[in-house]
PDB file of C-alpha atoms in Angstrom:
ATOM      1  CA  UNK A  14     168.056 101.910  76.133  1.00 92.00           C
ATOM      2  CA  UNK A  15     171.251 103.613  74.943  1.00 97.00           C
ATOM      3  CA  UNK A  16     172.126 102.478  71.417  1.00 98.00           C
ATOM      4  CA  UNK A  17     175.561 102.997  69.903  1.00 98.00           C
ATOM      5  CA  UNK A  18     175.576 104.470  66.406  1.00 98.00           C
ATOM      6  CA  UNK A  19     178.908 105.864  65.291  1.00 96.00           C
ATOM      7  CA  UNK A  20     179.983 108.499  67.812  1.00 97.00           C
ATOM      8  CA  UNK A  21     176.500 108.737  69.357  1.00 98.00           C
ATOM      9  CA  UNK A  22     174.663 107.035  72.171  1.00 98.00           C
ATOM     10  CA  UNK A  23     171.061 107.154  70.975  1.00 98.00           C
ATOM     11  CA  UNK A  24     168.479 107.383  73.770  1.00 98.00           C
ATOM     12  CA  UNK A  25     165.543 105.141  72.850  1.00 98.00           C
ATOM     13  CA  UNK A  26     162.452 103.739  74.521  1.00 98.00           C
ATOM     14  CA  UNK A  27     160.038 100.903  73.803  1.00 97.00           C
ATOM     15  CA  UNK A  28     156.298 101.099  74.490  1.00 96.00           C
ATOM     16  CA  UNK A  29     153.595  98.451  74.141  1.00 94.00           C
ATOM     17  CA  UNK A  30     153.834  95.160  72.281  1.00 93.00           C
ATOM     18  CA  UNK A  31     152.460  93.545  69.152  1.00 93.00           C
ATOM     19  CA  UNK A  32     152.819  93.808  65.402  1.00 94.00           C
ATOM     20  CA  UNK A  33     153.415  95.741  63.313  1.00 96.00           C
ATOM     21  CA  UNK A  34     156.158  97.603  65.121  1.00 97.00           C
ATOM     22  CA  UNK A  35     156.086 101.398  64.783  1.00 98.00           C
ATOM     23  CA  UNK A  36     159.179 103.623  64.687  1.00 98.00           C
ATOM     24  CA  UNK A  37     158.669 107.312  65.508  1.00 98.00           C
ATOM     25  CA  UNK A  38     160.974 110.069  64.195  1.00 98.00           C
ATOM     26  CA  UNK A  39     160.415 113.447  65.845  1.00 98.00           C
ATOM     27  CA  UNK A  40     160.381 116.999  64.476  1.00 98.00           C
ATOM     28  CA  UNK A  41     163.364 119.343  64.670  1.00 98.00           C
ATOM     29  CA  UNK A  42     161.907 121.403  67.518  1.00 98.00           C
ATOM     30  CA  UNK A  43     160.964 118.463  69.773  1.00 98.00           C
ATOM     31  CA  UNK A  44     162.268 115.101  70.958  1.00 98.00           C
ATOM     32  CA  UNK A  45     160.819 111.646  71.510  1.00 98.00           C
ATOM     33  CA  UNK A  46     158.592 112.889  74.335  1.00 98.00           C
ATOM     34  CA  UNK A  47     156.391 114.602  71.749  1.00 98.00           C
ATOM     35  CA  UNK A  48     154.913 111.205  70.797  1.00 98.00           C
ATOM     36  CA  UNK A  49     153.540 110.301  74.245  1.00 98.00           C
ATOM     37  CA  UNK A  50     149.865 110.959  73.396  1.00 97.00           C
ATOM     38  CA  UNK A  51     150.217 108.709  70.356  1.00 98.00           C
ATOM     39  CA  UNK A  52     152.017 105.746  71.909  1.00 97.00           C
ATOM     40  CA  UNK A  53     149.514 105.765  74.759  1.00 96.00           C
ATOM     41  CA  UNK A  54     146.850 104.973  72.138  1.00 95.00           C
ATOM     42  CA  UNK A  55     148.815 102.124  70.563  1.00 95.00           C
ATOM     43  CA  UNK A  56     149.230  99.604  73.430  1.00 94.00           C
ATOM     44  CA  UNK A  57     148.797  96.672  71.033  1.00 94.00           C
ATOM     45  CA  UNK A  58     151.772  97.715  68.920  1.00 96.00           C
ATOM     46  CA  UNK A  59     155.464  97.749  69.691  1.00 97.00           C
ATOM     47  CA  UNK A  60     156.304 101.451  69.514  1.00 98.00           C
ATOM     48  CA  UNK A  61     159.919 102.639  69.342  1.00 98.00           C
ATOM     49  CA  UNK A  62     160.792 106.272  70.056  1.00 98.00           C
ATOM     50  CA  UNK A  63     164.246 107.835  70.129  1.00 98.00           C
ATOM     51  CA  UNK A  64     166.050 111.158  70.378  1.00 98.00           C
ATOM     52  CA  UNK A  65     167.948 112.180  67.273  1.00 98.00           C
ATOM     53  CA  UNK A  66     171.397 113.759  67.560  1.00 98.00           C
ATOM     54  CA  UNK A  67     171.129 117.202  69.088  1.00 98.00           C
ATOM     55  CA  UNK A  68     167.914 116.410  70.926  1.00 98.00           C
ATOM     56  CA  UNK A  69     166.667 115.007  74.204  1.00 98.00           C
ATOM     57  CA  UNK A  70     168.858 112.538  76.067  1.00 98.00           C
ATOM     58  CA  UNK A  71     171.026 111.412  73.150  1.00 98.00           C
ATOM     59  CA  UNK A  72     174.739 112.090  73.657  1.00 98.00           C
ATOM     60  CA  UNK A  73     177.399 112.305  70.967  1.00 98.00           C
ATOM     61  CA  UNK A  74     180.780 113.558  69.899  1.00 97.00           C
ATOM     62  CA  UNK A  75     181.132 115.654  66.772  1.00 97.00           C
ATOM     63  CA  UNK A  76     181.263 113.318  63.776  1.00 97.00           C
ATOM     64  CA  UNK A  77     181.327 114.603  60.208  1.00 96.00           C
ATOM     65  CA  UNK A  78     179.555 112.274  57.811  1.00 95.00           C
ATOM     66  CA  UNK A  79     177.142 110.877  60.384  1.00 96.00           C
ATOM     67  CA  UNK A  80     173.887 109.485  59.108  1.00 96.00           C
ATOM     68  CA  UNK A  81     170.400 110.037  60.475  1.00 96.00           C
ATOM     69  CA  UNK A  82     169.259 107.038  58.462  1.00 97.00           C
ATOM     70  CA  UNK A  83     172.072 105.015  60.011  1.00 97.00           C
ATOM     71  CA  UNK A  84     170.884 106.043  63.473  1.00 98.00           C
ATOM     72  CA  UNK A  85     167.314 104.933  62.642  1.00 98.00           C
ATOM     73  CA  UNK A  86     168.577 101.583  61.356  1.00 98.00           C
ATOM     74  CA  UNK A  87     170.646 101.186  64.536  1.00 98.00           C
ATOM     75  CA  UNK A  88     167.482 101.631  66.609  1.00 98.00           C
ATOM     76  CA  UNK A  89     165.599  99.024  64.563  1.00 98.00           C
ATOM     77  CA  UNK A  90     168.539  96.614  64.842  1.00 98.00           C
ATOM     78  CA  UNK A  91     168.886  97.106  68.594  1.00 98.00           C
ATOM     79  CA  UNK A  92     165.254  96.076  69.087  1.00 98.00           C
ATOM     80  CA  UNK A  93     165.461  93.222  66.527  1.00 98.00           C
ATOM     81  CA  UNK A  94     162.836  94.814  64.286  1.00 98.00           C
ATOM     82  CA  UNK A  95     163.163  93.799  60.633  1.00 97.00           C
ATOM     83  CA  UNK A  96     160.623  96.308  59.328  1.00 97.00           C
ATOM     84  CA  UNK A  97     158.300  98.868  60.870  1.00 98.00           C
ATOM     85  CA  UNK A  98     155.635 101.393  60.156  1.00 98.00           C
ATOM     86  CA  UNK A  99     157.694 104.596  60.203  1.00 98.00           C
ATOM     87  CA  UNK A 100     156.017 107.739  61.530  1.00 98.00           C
ATOM     88  CA  UNK A 101     157.806 111.050  61.005  1.00 98.00           C
ATOM     89  CA  UNK A 102     156.961 114.699  61.572  1.00 98.00           C
ATOM     90  CA  UNK A 103     158.738 117.540  59.761  1.00 98.00           C
ATOM     91  CA  UNK A 104     162.480 116.757  60.020  1.00 97.00           C
ATOM     92  CA  UNK A 105     161.444 113.256  61.062  1.00 98.00           C
ATOM     93  CA  UNK A 106     159.276 113.016  57.952  1.00 98.00           C
ATOM     94  CA  UNK A 107     162.304 113.835  55.831  1.00 97.00           C
ATOM     95  CA  UNK A 108     164.254 111.101  57.620  1.00 97.00           C
ATOM     96  CA  UNK A 109     161.372 108.679  57.105  1.00 98.00           C
ATOM     97  CA  UNK A 110     161.427 109.308  53.356  1.00 98.00           C
ATOM     98  CA  UNK A 111     165.202 108.856  53.261  1.00 97.00           C
ATOM     99  CA  UNK A 112     164.881 105.567  55.148  1.00 98.00           C
ATOM    100  CA  UNK A 113     162.209 104.335  52.733  1.00 98.00           C
ATOM    101  CA  UNK A 114     164.367 105.225  49.707  1.00 98.00           C
ATOM    102  CA  UNK A 115     167.657 103.811  50.987  1.00 97.00           C
ATOM    103  CA  UNK A 116     166.415 100.833  53.035  1.00 98.00           C
ATOM    104  CA  UNK A 117     162.988  99.958  51.607  1.00 98.00           C
ATOM    105  CA  UNK A 118     163.061  96.524  53.220  1.00 98.00           C
ATOM    106  CA  UNK A 119     162.943  98.158  56.669  1.00 98.00           C
ATOM    107  CA  UNK A 120     159.788 100.212  55.996  1.00 98.00           C
ATOM    108  CA  UNK A 121     156.384  98.511  56.022  1.00 98.00           C
ATOM    109  CA  UNK A 122     154.357 101.720  55.704  1.00 98.00           C
ATOM    110  CA  UNK A 123     154.759 105.467  56.249  1.00 98.00           C
ATOM    111  CA  UNK A 124     152.896 108.107  58.222  1.00 98.00           C
ATOM    112  CA  UNK A 125     154.166 111.580  57.317  1.00 98.00           C
ATOM    113  CA  UNK A 126     153.055 114.648  59.265  1.00 98.00           C
ATOM    114  CA  UNK A 127     154.021 117.918  57.560  1.00 98.00           C
ATOM    115  CA  UNK A 128     157.194 116.342  56.152  1.00 98.00           C
ATOM    116  CA  UNK A 129     160.255 118.233  55.022  1.00 96.00           C
ATOM    117  CA  UNK A 130     161.230 116.989  51.549  1.00 97.00           C
ATOM    118  CA  UNK A 131     164.736 117.488  50.188  1.00 96.00           C
ATOM    119  CA  UNK A 132     165.181 118.556  46.588  1.00 95.00           C
ATOM    120  CA  UNK A 133     162.061 120.663  46.196  1.00 93.00           C
ATOM    121  CA  UNK A 134     161.674 124.319  45.202  1.00 91.00           C
ATOM    122  CA  UNK A 135     163.026 127.048  47.435  1.00 89.00           C
ATOM    123  CA  UNK A 136     160.828 127.665  50.454  1.00 89.00           C
ATOM    124  CA  UNK A 137     158.687 130.791  50.291  1.00 87.00           C
ATOM    125  CA  UNK A 138     157.242 132.273  53.471  1.00 90.00           C
ATOM    126  CA  UNK A 139     154.293 134.466  54.294  1.00 89.00           C
ATOM    127  CA  UNK A 140     155.251 138.084  55.217  1.00 92.00           C
ATOM    128  CA  UNK A 141     154.187 137.402  58.800  1.00 92.00           C
ATOM    129  CA  UNK A 142     156.630 134.491  58.957  1.00 94.00           C
ATOM    130  CA  UNK A 143     159.447 136.632  57.544  1.00 95.00           C
ATOM    131  CA  UNK A 144     158.772 139.178  60.302  1.00 96.00           C
ATOM    132  CA  UNK A 145     158.926 136.474  62.949  1.00 96.00           C
ATOM    133  CA  UNK A 146     162.177 135.184  61.435  1.00 95.00           C
ATOM    134  CA  UNK A 147     163.699 138.672  61.563  1.00 96.00           C
ATOM    135  CA  UNK A 148     162.663 139.014  65.207  1.00 97.00           C
ATOM    136  CA  UNK A 149     164.196 135.643  65.972  1.00 97.00           C
ATOM    137  CA  UNK A 150     167.470 136.589  64.281  1.00 96.00           C
ATOM    138  CA  UNK A 151     167.599 139.721  66.439  1.00 97.00           C
ATOM    139  CA  UNK A 152     166.968 137.662  69.572  1.00 97.00           C
ATOM    140  CA  UNK A 153     169.826 135.310  68.615  1.00 95.00           C
ATOM    141  CA  UNK A 154     172.168 138.245  68.129  1.00 96.00           C
ATOM    142  CA  UNK A 155     171.475 139.582  71.610  1.00 96.00           C
ATOM    143  CA  UNK A 156     171.690 136.095  73.152  1.00 96.00           C
ATOM    144  CA  UNK A 157     168.032 135.929  74.205  1.00 97.00           C
ATOM    145  CA  UNK A 158     167.332 132.213  73.865  1.00 97.00           C
ATOM    146  CA  UNK A 159     164.104 132.537  75.832  1.00 97.00           C
ATOM    147  CA  UNK A 160     162.666 134.779  73.118  1.00 98.00           C
ATOM    148  CA  UNK A 161     164.088 132.564  70.366  1.00 97.00           C
ATOM    149  CA  UNK A 162     162.306 129.646  71.995  1.00 98.00           C
ATOM    150  CA  UNK A 163     159.030 131.555  72.315  1.00 98.00           C
ATOM    151  CA  UNK A 164     159.133 132.533  68.641  1.00 97.00           C
ATOM    152  CA  UNK A 165     159.702 128.905  67.701  1.00 98.00           C
ATOM    153  CA  UNK A 166     156.684 128.004  69.825  1.00 98.00           C
ATOM    154  CA  UNK A 167     154.617 130.619  68.004  1.00 98.00           C
ATOM    155  CA  UNK A 168     155.611 129.362  64.550  1.00 97.00           C
ATOM    156  CA  UNK A 169     155.585 125.606  65.107  1.00 98.00           C
ATOM    157  CA  UNK A 170     153.160 125.023  67.988  1.00 98.00           C
ATOM    158  CA  UNK A 171     150.614 127.839  67.709  1.00 98.00           C
ATOM    159  CA  UNK A 172     150.906 128.339  63.952  1.00 97.00           C
ATOM    160  CA  UNK A 173     152.539 131.480  62.544  1.00 96.00           C
ATOM    161  CA  UNK A 174     149.266 133.181  61.609  1.00 96.00           C
ATOM    162  CA  UNK A 175     147.494 132.149  64.831  1.00 97.00           C
ATOM    163  CA  UNK A 176     147.654 134.177  68.050  1.00 97.00           C
ATOM    164  CA  UNK A 177     150.853 133.721  70.035  1.00 96.00           C
ATOM    165  CA  UNK A 178     150.026 131.454  72.958  1.00 97.00           C
ATOM    166  CA  UNK A 179     147.159 129.639  71.190  1.00 98.00           C
ATOM    167  CA  UNK A 180     148.479 126.429  72.758  1.00 98.00           C
ATOM    168  CA  UNK A 181     149.228 126.670  76.473  1.00 98.00           C
ATOM    169  CA  UNK A 182     149.506 124.458  79.507  1.00 98.00           C
ATOM    170  CA  UNK A 183     151.526 121.251  79.577  1.00 98.00           C
ATOM    171  CA  UNK A 184     151.947 121.069  75.800  1.00 98.00           C
ATOM    172  CA  UNK A 185     153.601 124.494  75.654  1.00 98.00           C
ATOM    173  CA  UNK A 186     155.798 123.797  78.670  1.00 98.00           C
ATOM    174  CA  UNK A 187     156.981 120.552  77.094  1.00 98.00           C
ATOM    175  CA  UNK A 188     157.669 122.238  73.752  1.00 98.00           C
ATOM    176  CA  UNK A 189     159.764 124.930  75.427  1.00 98.00           C
ATOM    177  CA  UNK A 190     161.738 122.303  77.350  1.00 98.00           C
ATOM    178  CA  UNK A 191     162.386 120.096  74.305  1.00 98.00           C
ATOM    179  CA  UNK A 192     163.311 122.964  72.006  1.00 98.00           C
ATOM    180  CA  UNK A 193     165.544 124.635  74.609  1.00 98.00           C
ATOM    181  CA  UNK A 194     167.639 121.449  74.732  1.00 98.00           C
ATOM    182  CA  UNK A 195     167.969 121.587  70.944  1.00 98.00           C
ATOM    183  CA  UNK A 196     168.851 125.285  70.932  1.00 97.00           C
ATOM    184  CA  UNK A 197     171.657 124.695  73.430  1.00 97.00           C
ATOM    185  CA  UNK A 198     172.969 121.462  71.895  1.00 97.00           C
ATOM    186  CA  UNK A 199     176.454 121.115  70.463  1.00 96.00           C
ATOM    187  CA  UNK A 200     176.784 120.690  66.708  1.00 97.00           C
ATOM    188  CA  UNK A 201     176.836 116.937  65.952  1.00 97.00           C
ATOM    189  CA  UNK A 202     178.841 117.521  62.763  1.00 96.00           C
ATOM    190  CA  UNK A 203     178.104 117.651  59.062  1.00 94.00           C
ATOM    191  CA  UNK A 204     175.575 115.068  57.943  1.00 92.00           C
ATOM    192  CA  UNK A 205     176.514 112.672  55.183  1.00 89.00           C
ATOM    193  CA  UNK A 206     173.189 111.105  54.173  1.00 81.00           C
ATOM    194  CA  UNK A 207     171.350 113.663  52.078  1.00 79.00           C
ATOM    195  CA  UNK A 208     168.741 112.207  49.723  1.00 91.00           C
ATOM    196  CA  UNK A 209     166.962 114.312  47.097  1.00 95.00           C
ATOM    197  CA  UNK A 210     163.527 112.808  47.645  1.00 97.00           C
ATOM    198  CA  UNK A 211     161.332 115.355  45.814  1.00 97.00           C
ATOM    199  CA  UNK A 212     161.687 113.679  42.389  1.00 97.00           C
ATOM    200  CA  UNK A 213     161.956 110.125  43.742  1.00 97.00           C
ATOM    201  CA  UNK A 214     158.687 109.782  45.627  1.00 98.00           C
ATOM    202  CA  UNK A 215     157.337 107.488  42.920  1.00 98.00           C
ATOM    203  CA  UNK A 216     159.874 104.864  44.022  1.00 98.00           C
ATOM    204  CA  UNK A 217     158.172 104.491  47.426  1.00 98.00           C
ATOM    205  CA  UNK A 218     155.553 101.792  47.011  1.00 96.00           C
ATOM    206  CA  UNK A 219     154.439 101.268  50.611  1.00 98.00           C
ATOM    207  CA  UNK A 220     151.066 102.543  51.894  1.00 98.00           C
ATOM    208  CA  UNK A 221     151.463 106.121  53.100  1.00 98.00           C
ATOM    209  CA  UNK A 222     149.252 108.301  55.262  1.00 98.00           C
ATOM    210  CA  UNK A 223     149.950 112.048  54.954  1.00 98.00           C
ATOM    211  CA  UNK A 224     148.638 114.591  57.449  1.00 98.00           C
ATOM    212  CA  UNK A 225     148.835 118.377  57.594  1.00 98.00           C
ATOM    213  CA  UNK A 226     147.490 120.929  60.044  1.00 98.00           C
ATOM    214  CA  UNK A 227     145.217 123.755  58.937  1.00 98.00           C
ATOM    215  CA  UNK A 228     147.423 126.317  60.735  1.00 98.00           C
ATOM    216  CA  UNK A 229     150.774 125.074  59.410  1.00 98.00           C
ATOM    217  CA  UNK A 230     153.097 126.963  57.050  1.00 97.00           C
ATOM    218  CA  UNK A 231     152.109 127.146  53.391  1.00 96.00           C
ATOM    219  CA  UNK A 232     155.311 125.605  52.028  1.00 95.00           C
ATOM    220  CA  UNK A 233     154.667 122.506  54.139  1.00 97.00           C
ATOM    221  CA  UNK A 234     151.141 122.302  52.759  1.00 97.00           C
ATOM    222  CA  UNK A 235     152.733 122.478  49.304  1.00 96.00           C
ATOM    223  CA  UNK A 236     155.130 119.657  50.245  1.00 96.00           C
ATOM    224  CA  UNK A 237     152.196 117.480  51.261  1.00 98.00           C
ATOM    225  CA  UNK A 238     150.266 118.305  48.075  1.00 97.00           C
ATOM    226  CA  UNK A 239     153.296 117.246  46.013  1.00 98.00           C
ATOM    227  CA  UNK A 240     153.810 114.083  48.039  1.00 98.00           C
ATOM    228  CA  UNK A 241     150.206 112.914  47.873  1.00 97.00           C
ATOM    229  CA  UNK A 242     150.218 113.470  44.112  1.00 97.00           C
ATOM    230  CA  UNK A 243     153.436 111.510  43.505  1.00 98.00           C
ATOM    231  CA  UNK A 244     153.524 108.709  46.068  1.00 98.00           C
ATOM    232  CA  UNK A 245     151.892 105.663  44.443  1.00 97.00           C
ATOM    233  CA  UNK A 246     149.804 104.613  47.454  1.00 97.00           C
ATOM    234  CA  UNK A 247     149.071 107.766  49.449  1.00 98.00           C
ATOM    235  CA  UNK A 248     146.106 109.218  51.297  1.00 97.00           C
ATOM    236  CA  UNK A 249     145.763 112.715  52.751  1.00 98.00           C
ATOM    237  CA  UNK A 250     144.089 113.777  55.985  1.00 98.00           C
ATOM    238  CA  UNK A 251     143.735 117.489  56.703  1.00 98.00           C
ATOM    239  CA  UNK A 252     143.624 118.430  60.383  1.00 98.00           C
ATOM    240  CA  UNK A 253     141.486 121.441  61.312  1.00 98.00           C
ATOM    241  CA  UNK A 254     142.495 123.794  64.096  1.00 98.00           C
ATOM    242  CA  UNK A 255     146.081 122.576  64.617  1.00 98.00           C
ATOM    243  CA  UNK A 256     149.491 123.596  63.301  1.00 98.00           C
ATOM    244  CA  UNK A 257     152.767 121.717  62.824  1.00 98.00           C
ATOM    245  CA  UNK A 258     152.727 119.442  65.871  1.00 98.00           C
ATOM    246  CA  UNK A 259     149.282 117.823  66.231  1.00 98.00           C
ATOM    247  CA  UNK A 260     150.806 114.943  68.199  1.00 98.00           C
ATOM    248  CA  UNK A 261     152.011 117.340  70.887  1.00 98.00           C
ATOM    249  CA  UNK A 262     148.550 118.879  71.135  1.00 97.00           C
ATOM    250  CA  UNK A 263     147.055 115.404  71.507  1.00 97.00           C
ATOM    251  CA  UNK A 264     144.854 116.068  68.480  1.00 98.00           C
ATOM    252  CA  UNK A 265     142.144 113.417  68.437  1.00 97.00           C
ATOM    253  CA  UNK A 266     141.712 113.371  64.663  1.00 98.00           C
ATOM    254  CA  UNK A 267     145.408 112.862  64.051  1.00 98.00           C
ATOM    255  CA  UNK A 268     145.757 110.133  66.661  1.00 98.00           C
ATOM    256  CA  UNK A 269     142.642 108.222  65.618  1.00 97.00           C
ATOM    257  CA  UNK A 270     143.621 108.292  61.930  1.00 98.00           C
ATOM    258  CA  UNK A 271     147.127 107.049  62.726  1.00 98.00           C
ATOM    259  CA  UNK A 272     145.804 104.316  65.042  1.00 97.00           C
ATOM    260  CA  UNK A 273     143.301 103.111  62.435  1.00 96.00           C
ATOM    261  CA  UNK A 274     145.977 103.073  59.725  1.00 97.00           C
ATOM    262  CA  UNK A 275     148.324 100.948  61.832  1.00 97.00           C
ATOM    263  CA  UNK A 276     145.516  98.642  63.024  1.00 94.00           C
ATOM    264  CA  UNK A 277     144.479  97.925  59.426  1.00 94.00           C
ATOM    265  CA  UNK A 278     148.041  96.864  58.624  1.00 93.00           C
ATOM    266  CA  UNK A 279     147.883  94.476  61.561  1.00 79.00           C
ATOM    267  CA  UNK A 280     144.673  92.913  60.278  1.00 66.00           C
ATOM    268  CA  UNK A 281     145.394  92.266  56.630  1.00 60.00           C
ATOM    269  CA  UNK A 282     148.621  93.978  55.653  1.00 58.00           C
ATOM    270  CA  UNK A 283     147.088  97.021  53.981  1.00 60.00           C
ATOM    271  CA  UNK A 284     145.122  99.944  55.413  1.00 58.00           C
ATOM    272  CA  UNK A 285     141.646 100.714  54.154  1.00 45.00           C
ATOM    273  CA  UNK A 286     140.479 104.290  53.567  1.00 44.00           C
ATOM    274  CA  UNK A 287     139.603 105.885  56.897  1.00 43.00           C
ATOM    275  CA  UNK A 288     135.952 106.576  57.548  1.00 34.00           C
ATOM    276  CA  UNK A 289     136.791 110.070  58.785  1.00 37.00           C
ATOM    277  CA  UNK A 290     139.180 111.101  56.001  1.00 33.00           C
ATOM    278  CA  UNK A 291     138.590 114.259  53.936  1.00 30.00           C
ATOM    279  CA  UNK A 292     140.565 113.063  50.936  1.00 25.00           C
ATOM    280  CA  UNK A 293     140.648 109.478  49.736  1.00 23.00           C
ATOM    281  CA  UNK A 294     142.592 109.746  46.503  1.00 26.00           C
ATOM    282  CA  UNK A 295     146.239 110.337  45.673  1.00 28.00           C
ATOM    283  CA  UNK A 296     145.456 113.833  44.412  1.00 32.00           C
ATOM    284  CA  UNK A 297     144.650 116.768  46.697  1.00 35.00           C
TER     285      UNK A 297
END
């Protein structure tokens, strides 16, 4: 489906059927294809995936003041979904939080995988990550998008402190294809929907499942620690052996935890603590 939202035609797809509906918001180095392993495991739920502006098959004209939250609401409206479990990774996690704060009636529950959180302290990186960033800047300057893409794959797919190429095969090929589209995309314009969520997490009352990969960046681990301590109804699952994009790796722990969380909402409206979870309290 192509969904009109402002100056954009949002490319969206529907998978499965059944309640509750689940809306997926992808990371800033992927597109909606990154969720395929997950939606394949949720055939009894109506799963909605879409490409945000600058990604995948979504087309747009430059539009200053456009809203990522508005685009998400447009997707829900186009499929006649009043409220959904909203699943977001990284940039998509930030959008999920913004949606929950600005349109709480549209969000039944949250699943946040390594979310970006606006309004927090300045990001601090490991020296190895700074070195990779410097190498990427140099690749940009000489116009070597292939190397830029490979460095992104090292940081976000492999994990910055893991060996380059830790993840190979179809997952790496798909990452490189998705991120190359984003690297070459035209600027969609200045966004107009910033929400400082860091100090407002206590306003989000819905059940929330937080997940973070063992090999992810430290500042994202810090984001998750802050979120699980301040969201009123949060639970943390730590994922061994994966980095920023466990869904792209088809990580069994991540997928089974997400599926159980959504299934519990279907049964009685609230998830129970997962039998496999490492942390069961709102404090990590």
